[in-house]
Backbone as a ProteinNet text record, in pm:
[ID]
protein_1_A
[PRIMARY]
MDAAQDGIPAPDIAALGAAVTLELCGSWDHPPPCPLAPHHTRPEQKGDTVTLRIIFATEPANEALVRSRIDSALRRGSLTGPDGRTSEWAFLGGVPGVLDPSEADHARRLTGG
[TERTIARY]
83.3	8.9	95.5	57.3	125.2	34.2	97.7	15.1	100.2	35.5	106.7	59.1	157.3	134	183.7	111.8	165.1	193.3	322	356.4	318	298.9	256.5	339.9	463.4	558	589.2	695.2	724	731.6	656.7	643.1	777	783.5	892.2	845.6	910.8	867.8	855.3	936.2	918.9	780.7	718.7	593.1	483.7	499.7	400.9	401.5	516.4	529.6	482.7	510.5	482.9	322.8	259.8	108.6	46.2	101.5	54.4	82.3	200.9	231.6	136.1	116.3	27.6	-104.2	-167.5	-299.1	-304.1	-199.7	-215.8	-178	-96.3	-39.6	-84.6	-131	-175.7	-56.6	62.3	182.1	290	383.5	498.9	620.8	593.3	698.4	641.2	659.1	608.5	695.8	702.2	779.9	725.9	798.5	751.5	688.5	605.2	557.7	439.5	401.9	281.7	164	73.1	-38.2	-136.6	-175.2	-267.4	-206.5	-103.6	-36.2	108.6	211	346.1	366.6	429.8	440	574.2	606.6	719.3	674.5	734.3	694.5	825.7	821.3	946	886.4	936.4	896.3	999.4	952.8	1031.2	993.1	1074.8	1047.1	1102.8	1012.5	1054	988.6	1066.4	1015.3	933.3	802.8	714.2	620.3	643.1	558.8	632.4	564.2	625.6	534.5	598.5	516	564.4	471.9	488.9	461.2	553.1	537	518.9	406.1	374.9	364.6	439.6	425.9	370.7	264.1	214.4	175.5	168.5	126	8.2	-94.9	-203	-290.9	-380	-468.2	-559.7	-603.5	-690.9	-816.1	-870.3	-985.6	-972.4	-850.3	-817	-766.2	-745.2	-689.4	-767.3	-896.5	-971	-970	-964.6	-952.9	-814.2	-712.9	-571.8	-568.7	-611.8	-613.5	-691.9	-807.7	-884.7	-818.5	-751.6	-674.9	-561.7	-487.6	-378.5	-433.8	-546.7	-609.1	-639.6	-708.6	-749.2	-630	-521	-413.6	-350.8	-344.1	-292.9	-391.1	-524.8	-623.7	-627.4	-595.1	-590.6	-508.9	-401.1	-320.5	-228.8	-216.3	-119.8	-84.5	27.4	72.4	158.4	133.6	224.3	302	435	523	550.1	623.4	658	730.4	792.8	871.9	779.3	647.6	548.2	549.8	631.5	637.4	529.5	451.1	345.3	386.3	368.7	383.7	254.4	236.6	106.3	134	32.6	39.5	-99	-110.1	-238.4	-226.8	-320.5	-323.4	-380.1	-304.5	-352.9	-411.9	-410.7	-471.7	-374.5	-431.2	-358.6	-423.6	-347	-398	-314.8	-381.8	-306.4	-202.6	-83.1	31	50.3	143.8	179.6	324	351.6	469.9	583.2	688.2	790.3	879.9	937	1021.2	1139	1190.7	1300.9	1247.7	1117.7	1058.3	1024.5	1041.1	1001.6	1067.6	1192.4	1261.5	1202	1180.4	1127.4	988.5	912.3	777.5	777.8	862.2	877.9	907.2	991.5	1026.9	908.5	819.9	700.9	605.4	596.7	513.1	575.3	695.3	765.3	824.9	830.1	885.9	1022.2
-116.7	-4	129.2	220.8	341.6	456.4	545.5	655.9	774.6	886.9	1011.6	1097.8	1177.3	1279.7	1411	1516.6	1651.6	1706.1	1726.5	1782.7	1921	1952.4	2078.1	2132.1	2172.4	2143.2	1999.7	1965.6	1812.7	1750.7	1646	1582.9	1498.3	1460.8	1357.2	1234	1198.7	1096.8	955	937.1	814.4	806	920.4	924.3	859.8	869.5	807.7	662	598.9	451.4	409.8	498.6	463.3	468.5	562.7	564.3	435.5	387.4	261.6	155.6	148	37.3	36.2	154	175.2	124.9	158.8	124.6	-34.2	-92.8	-239.6	-319.9	-269.6	-360.4	-316.9	-201.7	-148.9	-80.7	-96.8	-43.1	-37.4	54.1	46.7	-20.9	-69	-143.8	-271.5	-371	-507.8	-609.2	-730.4	-827.8	-883.4	-907.6	-959.7	-1104.3	-1137.2	-1057.5	-972.9	-884.8	-804.3	-884.7	-874.3	-966.7	-970.6	-866.8	-860.2	-869.6	-797.3	-789.5	-750.9	-844.8	-808.2	-709	-598.6	-498	-429.8	-360.5	-274	-144.1	-34.2	100.4	162.6	215.6	287.6	431.9	527.5	664.2	726.6	804.1	875	1014.9	1110	1249.3	1330.2	1407.1	1507	1638.8	1731.7	1855.4	1834.7	1887	1872.7	1746.8	1673.8	1562.9	1425.5	1344.9	1210.7	1100.6	1009.2	891.9	775	707.1	592.2	462.9	380.1	252.1	158.1	74	-10.9	-143.2	-243.1	-384.6	-457.3	-537.7	-615.2	-755.1	-832	-976.9	-1006.9	-1062.5	-1101.8	-1203.3	-1265.9	-1357.3	-1287.5	-1355.2	-1282.2	-1226.1	-1290.3	-1252.6	-1120.8	-1087.9	-961.5	-849	-870.5	-765.3	-629.3	-640.8	-516.1	-444.8	-513.9	-454.9	-394	-454.4	-408.3	-270.9	-273.2	-151.9	-41.7	-74.7	24.8	83.1	6.3	55.2	137.2	106.2	186.1	319.7	325.3	450.7	531.3	469	538.2	602	529	575.2	707.4	698.8	813.4	923.7	897.8	1005.3	1089.1	1019.6	1082.4	1216.2	1210.6	1331.8	1385.7	1296.8	1338.3	1216.7	1227.9	1126.2	1198	1166.9	1215.7	1095.4	1115.8	1004.8	984.1	897.7	877	990.1	1071.4	1189.6	1310.9	1291.8	1400.8	1492.3	1474	1555.4	1503.4	1605.6	1573	1599.9	1507.3	1529.6	1536.4	1629	1640.4	1635.9	1587.6	1576.7	1576.9	1609.7	1593.6	1471.8	1380.8	1256.9	1287.4	1259.5	1285.2	1169.1	1056.8	931.5	821.7	704.6	577.3	484.4	405.1	304.4	175.5	67.3	-61.6	-59.6	-111.5	-118.2	-263.2	-281.9	-413	-429.7	-553.7	-592.5	-583.7	-504.6	-498.3	-617.8	-676.3	-795.2	-773.8	-648	-622.5	-628.2	-636.9	-652.7	-792.1	-892.7	-1026.6	-1089.9	-1073.8	-1126.3	-1080.8	-944.3	-879.7	-938.1	-947.2	-1002.1	-1139.9	-1224.1	-1357.2	-1364.2	-1269.9	-1258.7	-1222.7	-1130.2	-1089.6	-1203.3	-1297.4	-1411.3	-1525.4	-1507	-1616.7	-1732.7	-1697.3	-1791.1	-1775.3
0.1	4.3	-3.1	-82	-83	-29.6	46.8	108.3	95.6	54.4	46.8	159.1	211.6	314.9	266.4	314.1	280.6	419.5	448.6	582.2	607.9	742.4	781.5	903.4	887.5	781.4	779	703.5	696.8	828	851.6	976.3	1007.4	1134.2	1164.5	1085.7	981	897.8	975.7	1074.7	1162.4	1223.2	1247.8	1316.4	1226.3	1098.5	1006.6	1015.2	1017.8	1034.4	1176.1	1275	1415	1423.7	1353.6	1359	1303.8	1194	1136.5	1237.9	1295.3	1387	1516.4	1562.4	1679.5	1642.5	1526.7	1482	1462.1	1396.2	1367	1488.5	1586	1685.5	1829.6	1835.4	1968	2044.6	2004.1	2063.2	1964.8	1972.4	1882.9	1949.2	2070.7	2153.3	2186.7	2107.9	2131.8	2073.3	2114.3	2053.4	1922.4	1837.1	1702.5	1716.2	1633.4	1515.6	1554.3	1467.9	1487.8	1488.8	1581.9	1594.7	1483.6	1413.6	1313.5	1177.1	1157.8	1017.6	1034.4	1031.8	1030.7	912.1	937.1	830.8	829.3	724.5	714	645.6	701.8	632.9	585	469.8	416.1	361.6	435.5	394.9	296	199.2	109.1	101.7	136.6	152	28.6	-29.8	-138.4	-99.1	-52.5	-3.5	125.2	112.2	230.5	206.7	97.3	73.5	111.3	182.9	212.1	156.9	81.5	39.1	126.9	172.9	273.1	200.9	180	127	241.1	243.2	351.8	285.4	334.5	300.6	419.7	393.8	519.2	469.3	568.5	552.2	643.5	594.9	679.8	611.4	681.1	624.2	520.5	410.7	319	381.5	476.1	541.2	616.5	650.9	725.6	642.7	515	434.6	443.1	426.1	421.3	559.6	661.8	790.8	812.3	770.7	778.7	704	579.4	494.6	561	612.1	678.8	804.8	879.3	998.5	958.3	848.2	797.6	760	675.6	642.5	767	863.7	980.6	1048.3	1064.7	1142.4	1062.2	937.1	862.2	844.1	833.1	827.5	953.4	1070	1201.9	1188	1111.8	1092.9	1203.6	1311.8	1414.8	1502.3	1563.4	1655.3	1764.6	1886.3	1993.7	2033.9	2024.8	2063.3	2206.2	2246	2394.9	2448.2	2370.4	2417.2	2435.9	2406.4	2421.5	2306	2200.7	2075.1	1984.7	1934.6	1839.3	1694.9	1601.6	1463.9	1392	1301	1233.1	1078.7	1011.8	868.8	811.7	672.1	605.7	513.2	530.8	449.4	311.2	201.8	69.2	4.1	71.6	9.8	5.6	-11.2	-27.1	-114.4	-184.2	-276.4	-266.1	-288.5	-279.5	-391.7	-347.4	-442.5	-488.8	-576.7	-622.1	-562.1	-514.5	-452.5	-558.8	-526.9	-635.5	-620.5	-723.7	-706.7	-613.1	-594.4	-505.7	-358.2	-331.3	-200.8	-159.3	-262.1	-233.5	-113.4	-91.5	23.4	150.4	149.1	277.4	302.7	195.3	211.5	266.3	211.5	271.4	421.3	466.4	605.6	690.6	630.4	698.2	718.1	628.9	638.1	720.1	750.4	836.7	751	619.6	516.9	486.3
[MASK]
+++++++++++++++++++++++++++++++++++++++++++++++++++++++++++++++++++++++++++++++++++++++++++++++++++++++++++++++++

């Protein structure tokens, strides 16, 4: 899944991945694997815009729920970290992506394979 963010100003890009982790796992500090959907986030920043690439693995029956939770986390538009610092962003939208062949090994690790 790819999601674009428009920073206000550019957010702490780690907060975007942390927001997804918090929504999917209930905490960003937990032992692996993630209970609902083991995942990996990769942010790419160009100016004030951050594109967040999210790879996740889940049972087919849970895919819609996982996508919905990811959208919810990013639409929330802010996250306060354990240090008390709040990062804010504007969610521009997200779309399901296609796994790139260069991501295949990482995807296998997420599935425990």
